[in-house]
XYZ file of N, CA and C in Angstrom:
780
model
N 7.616 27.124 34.007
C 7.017 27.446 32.706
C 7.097 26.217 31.804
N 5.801 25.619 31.154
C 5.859 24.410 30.017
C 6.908 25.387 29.162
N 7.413 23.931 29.047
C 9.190 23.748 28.107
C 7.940 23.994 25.964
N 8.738 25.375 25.655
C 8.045 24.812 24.121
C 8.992 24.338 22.859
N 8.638 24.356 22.067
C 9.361 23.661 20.955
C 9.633 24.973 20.402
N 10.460 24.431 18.871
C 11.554 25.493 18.103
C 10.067 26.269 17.673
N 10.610 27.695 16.322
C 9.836 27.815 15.691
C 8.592 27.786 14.586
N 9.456 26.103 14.406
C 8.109 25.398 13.690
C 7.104 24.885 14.427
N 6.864 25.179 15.504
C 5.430 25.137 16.380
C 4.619 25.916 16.767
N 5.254 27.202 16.342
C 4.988 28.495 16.357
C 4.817 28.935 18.133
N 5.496 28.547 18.843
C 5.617 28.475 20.080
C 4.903 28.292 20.766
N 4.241 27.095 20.795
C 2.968 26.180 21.432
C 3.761 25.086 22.241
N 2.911 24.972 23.314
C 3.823 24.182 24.572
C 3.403 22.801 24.093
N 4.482 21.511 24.592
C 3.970 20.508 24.247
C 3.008 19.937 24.291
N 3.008 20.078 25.513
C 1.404 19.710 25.898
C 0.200 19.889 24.601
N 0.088 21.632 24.599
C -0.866 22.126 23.425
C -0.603 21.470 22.235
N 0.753 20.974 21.821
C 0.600 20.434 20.331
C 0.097 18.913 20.627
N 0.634 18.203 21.354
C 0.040 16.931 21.672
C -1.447 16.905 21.855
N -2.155 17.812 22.545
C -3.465 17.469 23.103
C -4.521 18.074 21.108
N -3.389 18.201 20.764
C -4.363 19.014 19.054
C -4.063 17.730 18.257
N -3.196 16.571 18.415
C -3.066 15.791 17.893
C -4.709 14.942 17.567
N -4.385 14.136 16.713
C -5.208 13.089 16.023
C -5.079 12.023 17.086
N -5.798 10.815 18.019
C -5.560 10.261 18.983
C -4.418 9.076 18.578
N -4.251 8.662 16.949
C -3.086 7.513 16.288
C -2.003 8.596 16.780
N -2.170 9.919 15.782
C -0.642 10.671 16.448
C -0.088 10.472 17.713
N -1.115 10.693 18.769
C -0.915 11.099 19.715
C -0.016 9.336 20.336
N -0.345 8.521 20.142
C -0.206 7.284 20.122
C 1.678 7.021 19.992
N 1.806 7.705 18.613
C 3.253 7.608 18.032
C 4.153 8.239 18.672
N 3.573 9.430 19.533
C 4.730 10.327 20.316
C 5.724 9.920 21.008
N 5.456 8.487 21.753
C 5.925 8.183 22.709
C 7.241 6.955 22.255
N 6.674 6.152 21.410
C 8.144 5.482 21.211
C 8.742 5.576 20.050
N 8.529 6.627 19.385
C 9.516 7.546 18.379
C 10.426 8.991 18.938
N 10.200 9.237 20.204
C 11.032 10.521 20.580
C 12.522 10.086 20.156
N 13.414 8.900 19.955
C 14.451 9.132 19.605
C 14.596 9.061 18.181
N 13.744 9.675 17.268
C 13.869 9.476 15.747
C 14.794 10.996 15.396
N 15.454 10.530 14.494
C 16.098 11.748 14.353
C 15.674 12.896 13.149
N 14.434 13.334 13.526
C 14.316 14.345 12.686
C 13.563 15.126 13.686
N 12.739 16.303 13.344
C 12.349 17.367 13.589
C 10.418 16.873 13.912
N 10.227 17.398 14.472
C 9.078 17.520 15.343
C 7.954 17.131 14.033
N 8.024 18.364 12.992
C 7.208 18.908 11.861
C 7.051 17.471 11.483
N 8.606 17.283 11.248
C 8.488 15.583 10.033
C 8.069 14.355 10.492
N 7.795 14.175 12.147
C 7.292 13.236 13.030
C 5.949 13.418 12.555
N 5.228 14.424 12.550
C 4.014 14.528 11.957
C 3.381 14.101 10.590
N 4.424 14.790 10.056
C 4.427 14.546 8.231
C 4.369 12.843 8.248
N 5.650 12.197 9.015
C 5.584 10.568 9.184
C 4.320 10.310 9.429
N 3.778 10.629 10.601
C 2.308 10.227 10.880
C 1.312 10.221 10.167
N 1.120 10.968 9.428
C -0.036 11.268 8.272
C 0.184 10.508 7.326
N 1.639 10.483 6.619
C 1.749 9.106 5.666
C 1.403 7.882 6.067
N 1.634 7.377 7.289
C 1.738 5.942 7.852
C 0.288 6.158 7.948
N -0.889 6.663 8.438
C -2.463 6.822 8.913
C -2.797 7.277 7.305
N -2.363 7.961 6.081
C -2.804 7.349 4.923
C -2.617 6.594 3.736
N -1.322 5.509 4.099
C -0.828 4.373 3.965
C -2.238 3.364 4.381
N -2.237 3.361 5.441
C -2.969 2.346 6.125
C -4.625 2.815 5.591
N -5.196 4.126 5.718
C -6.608 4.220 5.104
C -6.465 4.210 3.969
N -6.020 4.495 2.822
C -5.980 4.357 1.104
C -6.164 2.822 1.071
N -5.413 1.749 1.429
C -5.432 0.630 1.259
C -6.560 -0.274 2.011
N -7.075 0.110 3.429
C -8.394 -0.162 3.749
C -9.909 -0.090 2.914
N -9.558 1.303 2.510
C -10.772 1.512 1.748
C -10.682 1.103 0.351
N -10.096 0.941 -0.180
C -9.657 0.040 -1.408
C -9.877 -1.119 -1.306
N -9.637 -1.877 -0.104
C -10.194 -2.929 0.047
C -11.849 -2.936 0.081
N -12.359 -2.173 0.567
C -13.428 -1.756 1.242
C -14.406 -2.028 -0.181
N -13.932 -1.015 -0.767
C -14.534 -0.912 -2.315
C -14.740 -2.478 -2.535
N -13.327 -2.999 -2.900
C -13.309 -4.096 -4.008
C -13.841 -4.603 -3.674
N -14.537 -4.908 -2.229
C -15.785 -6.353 -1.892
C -16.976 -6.041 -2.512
N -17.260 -4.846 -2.838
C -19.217 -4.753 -3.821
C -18.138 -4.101 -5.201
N -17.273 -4.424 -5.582
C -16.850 -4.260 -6.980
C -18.031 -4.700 -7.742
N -18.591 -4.279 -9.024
C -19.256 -4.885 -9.646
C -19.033 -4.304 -11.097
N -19.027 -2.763 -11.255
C -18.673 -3.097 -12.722
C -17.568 -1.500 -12.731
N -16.676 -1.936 -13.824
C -15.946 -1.108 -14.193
C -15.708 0.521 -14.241
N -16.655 0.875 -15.060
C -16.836 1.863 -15.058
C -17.482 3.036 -13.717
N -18.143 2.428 -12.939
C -18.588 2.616 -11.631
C -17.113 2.551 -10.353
N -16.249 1.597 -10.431
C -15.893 1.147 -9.416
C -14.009 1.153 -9.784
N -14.005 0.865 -10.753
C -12.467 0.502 -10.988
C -11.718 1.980 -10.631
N -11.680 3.041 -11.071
C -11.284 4.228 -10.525
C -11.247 4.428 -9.206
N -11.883 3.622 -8.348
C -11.714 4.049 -6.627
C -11.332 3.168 -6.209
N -11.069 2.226 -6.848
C -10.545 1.186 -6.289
C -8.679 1.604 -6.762
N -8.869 1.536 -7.718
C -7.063 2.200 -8.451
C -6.793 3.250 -7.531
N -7.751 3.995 -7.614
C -6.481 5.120 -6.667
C -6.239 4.743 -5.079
N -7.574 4.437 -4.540
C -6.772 3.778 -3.372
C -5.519 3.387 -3.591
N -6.016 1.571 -3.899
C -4.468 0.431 -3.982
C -3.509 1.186 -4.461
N -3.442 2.049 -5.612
C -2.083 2.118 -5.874
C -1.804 3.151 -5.379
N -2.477 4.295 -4.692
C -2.067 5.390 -3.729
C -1.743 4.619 -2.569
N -2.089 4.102 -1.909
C -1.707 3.314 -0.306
C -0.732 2.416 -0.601
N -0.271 1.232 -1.703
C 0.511 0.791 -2.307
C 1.722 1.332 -2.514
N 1.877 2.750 -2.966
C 2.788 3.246 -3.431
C 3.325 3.969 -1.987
N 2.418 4.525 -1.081
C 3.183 4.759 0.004
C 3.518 3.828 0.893
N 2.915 2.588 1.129
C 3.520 1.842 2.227
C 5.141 1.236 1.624
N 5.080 1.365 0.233
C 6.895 0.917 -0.303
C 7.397 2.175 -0.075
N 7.525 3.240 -0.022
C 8.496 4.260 0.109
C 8.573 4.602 1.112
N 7.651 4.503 2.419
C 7.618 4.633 3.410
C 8.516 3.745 4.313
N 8.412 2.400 3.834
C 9.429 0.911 3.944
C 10.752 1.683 3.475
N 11.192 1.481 2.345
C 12.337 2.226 1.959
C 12.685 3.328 2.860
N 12.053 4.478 2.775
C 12.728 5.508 3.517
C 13.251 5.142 5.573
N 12.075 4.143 5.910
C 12.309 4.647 7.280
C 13.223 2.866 7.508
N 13.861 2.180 6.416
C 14.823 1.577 6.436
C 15.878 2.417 6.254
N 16.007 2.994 5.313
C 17.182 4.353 5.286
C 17.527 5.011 6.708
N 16.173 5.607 7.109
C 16.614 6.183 8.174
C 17.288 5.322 8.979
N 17.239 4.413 9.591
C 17.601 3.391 10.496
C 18.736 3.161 10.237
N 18.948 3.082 8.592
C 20.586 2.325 8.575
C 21.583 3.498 8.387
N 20.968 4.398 7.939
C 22.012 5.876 7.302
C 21.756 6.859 8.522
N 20.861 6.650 9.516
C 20.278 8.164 10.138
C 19.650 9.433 9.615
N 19.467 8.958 7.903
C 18.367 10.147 7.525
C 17.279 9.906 6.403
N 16.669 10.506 6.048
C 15.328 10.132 4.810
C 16.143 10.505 3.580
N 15.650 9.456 2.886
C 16.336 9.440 1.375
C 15.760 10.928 0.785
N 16.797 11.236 -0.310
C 16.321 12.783 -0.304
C 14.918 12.763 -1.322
N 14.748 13.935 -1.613
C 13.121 13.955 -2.410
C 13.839 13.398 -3.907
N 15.202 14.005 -4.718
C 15.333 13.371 -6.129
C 15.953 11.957 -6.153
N 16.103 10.880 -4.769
C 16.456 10.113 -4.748
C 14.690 9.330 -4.750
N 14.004 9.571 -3.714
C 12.833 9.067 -3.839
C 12.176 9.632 -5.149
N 12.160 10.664 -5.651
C 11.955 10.829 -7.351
C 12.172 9.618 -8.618
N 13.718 9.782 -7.819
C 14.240 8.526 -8.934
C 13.714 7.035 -8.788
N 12.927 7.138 -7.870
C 12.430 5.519 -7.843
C 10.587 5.362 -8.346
N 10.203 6.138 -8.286
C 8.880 6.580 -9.572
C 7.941 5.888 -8.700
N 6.782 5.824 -9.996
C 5.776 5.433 -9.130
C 5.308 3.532 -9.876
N 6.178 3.174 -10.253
C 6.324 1.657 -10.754
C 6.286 1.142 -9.428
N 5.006 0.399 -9.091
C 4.819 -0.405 -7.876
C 5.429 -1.479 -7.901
N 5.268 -1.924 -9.194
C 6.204 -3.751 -8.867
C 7.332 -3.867 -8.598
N 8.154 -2.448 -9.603
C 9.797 -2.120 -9.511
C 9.861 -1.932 -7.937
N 9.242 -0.958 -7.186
C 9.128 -0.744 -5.934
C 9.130 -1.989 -5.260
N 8.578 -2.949 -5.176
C 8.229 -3.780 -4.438
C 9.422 -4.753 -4.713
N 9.792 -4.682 -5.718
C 10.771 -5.916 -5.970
C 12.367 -5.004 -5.056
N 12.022 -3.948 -4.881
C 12.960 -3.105 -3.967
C 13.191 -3.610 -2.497
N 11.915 -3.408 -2.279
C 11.582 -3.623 -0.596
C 11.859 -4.669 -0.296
N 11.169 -5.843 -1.503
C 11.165 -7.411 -1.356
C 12.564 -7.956 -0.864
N 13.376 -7.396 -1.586
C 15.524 -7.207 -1.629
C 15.759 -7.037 -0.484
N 15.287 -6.298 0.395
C 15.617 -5.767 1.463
C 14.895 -6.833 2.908
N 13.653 -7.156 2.614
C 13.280 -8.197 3.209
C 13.837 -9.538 3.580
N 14.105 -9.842 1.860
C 15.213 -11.186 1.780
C 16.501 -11.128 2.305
N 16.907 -9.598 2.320
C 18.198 -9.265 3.003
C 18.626 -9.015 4.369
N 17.052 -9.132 4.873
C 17.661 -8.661 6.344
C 16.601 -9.388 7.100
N 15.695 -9.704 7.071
C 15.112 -10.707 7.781
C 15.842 -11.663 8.905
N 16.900 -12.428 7.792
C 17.372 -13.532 8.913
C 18.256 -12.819 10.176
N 18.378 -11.803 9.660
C 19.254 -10.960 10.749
C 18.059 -10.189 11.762
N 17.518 -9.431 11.108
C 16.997 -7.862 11.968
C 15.610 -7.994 12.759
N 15.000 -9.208 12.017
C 13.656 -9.680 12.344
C 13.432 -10.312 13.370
N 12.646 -10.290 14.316
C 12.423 -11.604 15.917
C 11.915 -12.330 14.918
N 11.000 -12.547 14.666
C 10.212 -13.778 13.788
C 10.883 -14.244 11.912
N 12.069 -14.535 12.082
C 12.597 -14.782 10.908
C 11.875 -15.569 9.982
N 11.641 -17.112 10.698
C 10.567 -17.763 10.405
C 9.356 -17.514 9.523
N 8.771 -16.592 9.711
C 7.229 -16.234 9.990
C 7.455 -15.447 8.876
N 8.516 -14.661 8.655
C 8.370 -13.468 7.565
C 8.882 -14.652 6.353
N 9.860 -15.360 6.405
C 9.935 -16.289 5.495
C 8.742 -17.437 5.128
N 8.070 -17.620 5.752
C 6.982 -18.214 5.272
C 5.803 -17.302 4.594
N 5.694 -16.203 5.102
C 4.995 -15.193 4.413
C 5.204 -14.903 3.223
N 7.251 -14.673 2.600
C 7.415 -14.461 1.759
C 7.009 -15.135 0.689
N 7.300 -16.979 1.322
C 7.186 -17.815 0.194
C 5.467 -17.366 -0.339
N 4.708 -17.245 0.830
C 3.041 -17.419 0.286
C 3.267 -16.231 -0.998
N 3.756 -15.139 -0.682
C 3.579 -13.956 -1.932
C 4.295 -14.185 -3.024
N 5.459 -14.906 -2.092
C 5.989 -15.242 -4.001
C 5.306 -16.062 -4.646
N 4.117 -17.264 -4.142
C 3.747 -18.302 -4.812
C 2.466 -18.164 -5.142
N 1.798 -16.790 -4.736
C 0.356 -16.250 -5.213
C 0.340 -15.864 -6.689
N -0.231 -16.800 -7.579
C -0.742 -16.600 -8.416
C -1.218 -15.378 -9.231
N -1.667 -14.303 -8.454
C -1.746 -12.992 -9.068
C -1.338 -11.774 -8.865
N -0.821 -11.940 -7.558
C -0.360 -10.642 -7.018
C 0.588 -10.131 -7.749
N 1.839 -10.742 -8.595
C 2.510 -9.593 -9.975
C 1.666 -8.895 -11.094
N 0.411 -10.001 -11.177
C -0.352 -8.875 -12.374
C -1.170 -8.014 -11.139
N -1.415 -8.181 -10.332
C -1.913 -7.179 -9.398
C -1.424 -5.379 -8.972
N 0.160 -6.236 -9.046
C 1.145 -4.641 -8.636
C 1.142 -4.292 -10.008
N 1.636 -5.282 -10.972
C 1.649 -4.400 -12.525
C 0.616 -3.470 -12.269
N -0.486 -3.954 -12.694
C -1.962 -2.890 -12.833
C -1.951 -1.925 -12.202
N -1.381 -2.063 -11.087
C -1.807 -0.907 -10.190
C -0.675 0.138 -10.736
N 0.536 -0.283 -10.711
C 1.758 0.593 -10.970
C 1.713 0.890 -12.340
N 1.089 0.640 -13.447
C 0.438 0.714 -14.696
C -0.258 2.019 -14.503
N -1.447 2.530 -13.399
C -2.288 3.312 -13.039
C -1.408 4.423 -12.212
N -0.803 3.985 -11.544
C 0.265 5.281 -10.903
C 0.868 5.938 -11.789
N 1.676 5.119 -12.858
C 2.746 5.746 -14.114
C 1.718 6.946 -14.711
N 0.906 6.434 -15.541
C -0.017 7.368 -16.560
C -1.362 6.635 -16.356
N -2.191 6.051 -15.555
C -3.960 5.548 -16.039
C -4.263 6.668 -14.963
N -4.335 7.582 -14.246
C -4.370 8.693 -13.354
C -5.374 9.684 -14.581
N -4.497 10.220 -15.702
C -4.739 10.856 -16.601
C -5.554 10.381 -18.041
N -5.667 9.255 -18.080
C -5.678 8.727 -19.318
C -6.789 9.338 -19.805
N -8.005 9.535 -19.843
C -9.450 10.006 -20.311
C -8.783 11.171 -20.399
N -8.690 12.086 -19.896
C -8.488 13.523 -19.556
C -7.232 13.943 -20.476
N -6.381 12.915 -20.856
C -5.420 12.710 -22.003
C -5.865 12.991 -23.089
N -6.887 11.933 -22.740
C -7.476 11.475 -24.464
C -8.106 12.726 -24.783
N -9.177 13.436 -23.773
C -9.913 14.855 -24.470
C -9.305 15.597 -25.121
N -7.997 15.947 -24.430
C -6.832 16.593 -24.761
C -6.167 16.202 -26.239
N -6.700 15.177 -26.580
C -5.611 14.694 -28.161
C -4.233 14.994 -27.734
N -4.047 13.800 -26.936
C -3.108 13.491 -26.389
C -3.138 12.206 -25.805
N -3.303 11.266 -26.637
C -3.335 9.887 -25.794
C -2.350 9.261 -25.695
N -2.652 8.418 -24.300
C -1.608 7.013 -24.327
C -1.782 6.119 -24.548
N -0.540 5.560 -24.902
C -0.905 4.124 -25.756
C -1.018 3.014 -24.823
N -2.037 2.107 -24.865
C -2.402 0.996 -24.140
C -3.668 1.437 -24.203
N -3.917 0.430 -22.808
C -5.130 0.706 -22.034
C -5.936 1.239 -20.963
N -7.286 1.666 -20.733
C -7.116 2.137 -20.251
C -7.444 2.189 -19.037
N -7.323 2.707 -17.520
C -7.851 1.710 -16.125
C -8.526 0.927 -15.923
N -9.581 1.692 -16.797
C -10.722 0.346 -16.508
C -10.842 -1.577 -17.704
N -10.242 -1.134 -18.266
C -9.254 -1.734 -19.668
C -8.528 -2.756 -18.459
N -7.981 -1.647 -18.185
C -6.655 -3.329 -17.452
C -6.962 -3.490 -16.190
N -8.459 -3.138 -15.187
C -8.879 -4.131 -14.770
C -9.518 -5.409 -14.927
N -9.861 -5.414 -16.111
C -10.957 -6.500 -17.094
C -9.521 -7.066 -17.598
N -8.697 -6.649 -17.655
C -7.616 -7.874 -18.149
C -6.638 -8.660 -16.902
N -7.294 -8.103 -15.866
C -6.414 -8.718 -14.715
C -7.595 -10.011 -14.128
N -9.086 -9.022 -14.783
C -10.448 -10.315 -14.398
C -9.976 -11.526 -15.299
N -9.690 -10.856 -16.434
C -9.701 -12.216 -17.686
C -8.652 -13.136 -17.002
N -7.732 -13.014 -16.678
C -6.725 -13.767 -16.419
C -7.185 -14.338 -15.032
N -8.116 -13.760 -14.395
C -8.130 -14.803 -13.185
C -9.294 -15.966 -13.652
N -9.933 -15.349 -14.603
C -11.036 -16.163 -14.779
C -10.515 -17.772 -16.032
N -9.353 -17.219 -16.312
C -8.796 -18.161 -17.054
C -8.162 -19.526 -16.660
N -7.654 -18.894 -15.038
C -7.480 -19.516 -13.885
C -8.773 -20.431 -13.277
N -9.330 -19.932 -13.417
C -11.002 -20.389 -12.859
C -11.752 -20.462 -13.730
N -11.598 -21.512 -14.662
C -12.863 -21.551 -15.510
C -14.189 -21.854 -14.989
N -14.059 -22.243 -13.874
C -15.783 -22.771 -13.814
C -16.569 -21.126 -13.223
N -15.490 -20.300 -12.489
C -16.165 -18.772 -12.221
C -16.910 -18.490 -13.709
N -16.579 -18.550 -14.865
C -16.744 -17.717 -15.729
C -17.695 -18.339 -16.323
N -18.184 -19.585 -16.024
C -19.729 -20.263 -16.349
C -20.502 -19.623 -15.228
N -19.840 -19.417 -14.366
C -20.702 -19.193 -13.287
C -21.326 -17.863 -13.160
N -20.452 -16.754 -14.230
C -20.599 -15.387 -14.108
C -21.587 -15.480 -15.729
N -22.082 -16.412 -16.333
C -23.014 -16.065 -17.282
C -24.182 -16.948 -17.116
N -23.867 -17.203 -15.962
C -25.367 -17.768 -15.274
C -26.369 -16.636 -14.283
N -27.230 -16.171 -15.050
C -28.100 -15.545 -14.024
C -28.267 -15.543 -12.885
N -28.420 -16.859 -12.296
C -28.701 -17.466 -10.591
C -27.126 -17.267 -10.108
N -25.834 -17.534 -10.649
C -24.346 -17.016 -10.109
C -24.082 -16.418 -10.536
N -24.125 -15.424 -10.987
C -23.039 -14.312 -11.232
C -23.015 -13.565 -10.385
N -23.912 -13.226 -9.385
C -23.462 -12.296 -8.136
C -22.011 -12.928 -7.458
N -22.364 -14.209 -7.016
C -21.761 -15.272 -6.402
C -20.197 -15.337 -6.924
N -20.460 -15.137 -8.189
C -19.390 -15.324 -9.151
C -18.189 -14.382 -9.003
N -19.000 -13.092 -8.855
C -18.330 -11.792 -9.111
C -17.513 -11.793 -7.788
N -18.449 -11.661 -6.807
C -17.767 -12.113 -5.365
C -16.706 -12.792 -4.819
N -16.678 -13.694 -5.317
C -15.838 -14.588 -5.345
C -14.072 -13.988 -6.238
N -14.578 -13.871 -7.384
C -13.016 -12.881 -7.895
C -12.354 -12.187 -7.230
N -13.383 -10.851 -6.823
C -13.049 -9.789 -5.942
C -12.147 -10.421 -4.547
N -13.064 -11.601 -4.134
C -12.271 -12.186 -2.866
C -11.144 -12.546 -2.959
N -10.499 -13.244 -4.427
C -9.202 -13.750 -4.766
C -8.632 -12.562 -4.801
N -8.637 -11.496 -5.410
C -7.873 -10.670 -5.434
C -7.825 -9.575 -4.040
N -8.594 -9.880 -3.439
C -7.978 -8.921 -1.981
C -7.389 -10.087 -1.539
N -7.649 -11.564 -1.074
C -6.569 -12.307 -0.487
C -5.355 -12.042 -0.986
N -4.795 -11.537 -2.458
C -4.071 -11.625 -2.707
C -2.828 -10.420 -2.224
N -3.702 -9.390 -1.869
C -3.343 -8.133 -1.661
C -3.141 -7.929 -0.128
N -4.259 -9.018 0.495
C -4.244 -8.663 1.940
C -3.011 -9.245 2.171
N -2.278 -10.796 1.457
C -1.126 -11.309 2.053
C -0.111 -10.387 1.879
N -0.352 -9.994 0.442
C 0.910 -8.930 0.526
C 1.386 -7.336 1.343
N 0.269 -7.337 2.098
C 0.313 -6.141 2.468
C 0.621 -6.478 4.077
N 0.259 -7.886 4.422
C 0.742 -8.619 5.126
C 2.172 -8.804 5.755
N 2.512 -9.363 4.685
C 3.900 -9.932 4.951
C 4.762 -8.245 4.898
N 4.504 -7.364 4.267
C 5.535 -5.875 4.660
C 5.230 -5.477 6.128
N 3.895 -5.500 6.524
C 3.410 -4.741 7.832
C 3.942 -5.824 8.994
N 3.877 -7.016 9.056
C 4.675 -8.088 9.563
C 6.218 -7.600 9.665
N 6.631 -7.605 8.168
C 8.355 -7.171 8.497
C 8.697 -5.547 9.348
N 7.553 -5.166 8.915
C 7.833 -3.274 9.915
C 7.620 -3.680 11.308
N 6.367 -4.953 11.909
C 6.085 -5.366 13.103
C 7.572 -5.509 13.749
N 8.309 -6.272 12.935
C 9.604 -7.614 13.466
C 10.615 -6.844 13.400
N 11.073 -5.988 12.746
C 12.091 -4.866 12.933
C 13.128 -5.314 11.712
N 12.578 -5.832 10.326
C 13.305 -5.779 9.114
C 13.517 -4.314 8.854
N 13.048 -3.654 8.900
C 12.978 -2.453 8.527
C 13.573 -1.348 9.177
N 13.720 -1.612 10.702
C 14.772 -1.102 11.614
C 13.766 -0.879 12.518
N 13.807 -0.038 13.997
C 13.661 0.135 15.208
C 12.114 1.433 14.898
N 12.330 2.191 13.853
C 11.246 3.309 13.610
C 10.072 2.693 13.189
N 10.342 1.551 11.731
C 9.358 1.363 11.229
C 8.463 0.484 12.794
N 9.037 -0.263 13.151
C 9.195 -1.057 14.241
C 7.698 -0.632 15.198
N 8.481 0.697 15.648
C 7.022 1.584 16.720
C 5.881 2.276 15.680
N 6.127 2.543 14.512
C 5.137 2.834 13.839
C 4.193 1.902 13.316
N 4.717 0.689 13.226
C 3.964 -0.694 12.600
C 2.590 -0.847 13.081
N 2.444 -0.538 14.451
C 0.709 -0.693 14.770
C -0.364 0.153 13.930
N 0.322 1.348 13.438
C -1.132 2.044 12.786
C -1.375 1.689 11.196
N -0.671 0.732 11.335
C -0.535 -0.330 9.922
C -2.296 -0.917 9.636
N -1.820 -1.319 11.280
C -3.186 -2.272 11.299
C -4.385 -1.922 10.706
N -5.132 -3.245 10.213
C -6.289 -2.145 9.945
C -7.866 -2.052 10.964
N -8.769 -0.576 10.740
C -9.473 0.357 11.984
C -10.385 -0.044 11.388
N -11.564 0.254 11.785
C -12.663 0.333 11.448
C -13.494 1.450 10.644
């Protein structure tokens, strides 16, 4: 008789739950069987890590025909800082698991919010901390690091985004309410993350009030700022590759990659 699982499978043989899998799931089964949790939460893992990896694809996806604010900045925000915000807690937690043997609890991951940069300057700690030890490619993640620490925009990048996780989610829908927040508002502090690159690049910003470049122009921004995002998203999926993160993140690291 096929061997079945507890009652959270509702007594479906392995086989049957495997063959209902998603073909990435089905992928993960095999060199995570010694993770120590429960069948359910192997799954739950899976779905975060497969929409970790699509939130931040398609966010990318967007930002290459970015063109104007009001159209575009909202799908682009919730991606990045939805896929953003899970590939750091996801880092965090399945470093936890590895070093403690369990997932940080829900008011511990509570307590660390949805501040992407704070987040990142978390993970970053942990990178710098264990790399020279835990990593095959020590090297490689240290040269990575230096590139992100020495990118030019990627802190106003996580600000913005973790700006949009805190409260730009709500902000309009605030405001109807007579109930506003103070600042600005998503689409507000994407035009202030443009200004600042373009301040960087003055000749873009002749170039973006020239009729014949400003397509060219616009293009070109958008490109600085996913390089900036792709390194950083880089150098974490690299450290989950190399085993900074421990032995789990380790076998999960391929569905990092990005699909088509």
């Amino acid at each position: 008789m096929a061997k079945t699982l507890s009652h959270a499978s509702g007594g479906l043989t392995v086989d049957e739950i495997i063959g209902s899998l998603t073909l990435s799931q089905q992928r993960t089964m095999l060199p995570v069987t010694d993770v120590p949790m429960s069948f359910d939460k192997v799954i739950a893992l899976s779905d975060e890590v497969d929409a970790a990896a699509s939130l931040l694809r398609h966010g990318l996806k967007v930002l290459q025909s970015y063109a104007f604010a009001a159209r575009d900045a909202d799908a682009v925000f919730v991606c990045l800082a939805g896929g953003s915000e899970k590939l750091l807690k996801l880092s965090t937690g399945l470093h936890a698991l590895d070093t403690s043997g369990s997932w940080p609890t829900k008011a511990s991951m509570t307590a660390i919010g949805h501040d992407i940069a704070k987040l990142y300057e978390h993970v970053r700690g942990l990178i710098v901390q264990d790399a020279p030890t835990r990593s095959t490619a020590p090297g490689f993640i240290g040269e990575l690091l230096d590139k992100v620490d020495n990118d030019p925009y990627i802190d106003q990048v996580l600000d913005v985004l973790g700006t949009y996780a805190k409260k730009g989610r709500f902000y309009n829908l605030d405001h109807l309410a007579d109930a506003s927040q103070p600042g600005d508002s998503p689409k507000q502090l994407w035009e202030v993350l443009h200004r600042r690159l373009l301040n960087l690049h003055p000749d873009l910003l002749m170039q973006l009030a020239s009729v014949d470049k400003s397509e060219a122009a616009r293009t070109e921004l958008n490109r600085l700022i996913i390089s900036s995002i792709s390194d950083w998203q880089e150098l974490i999926t690299r450290a989950w590759r190399t085993g900074v993160f421990g032995n789990y993140a380790k076998s999960w690291a391929p569905l990092l990659a990005p699909q088509p």
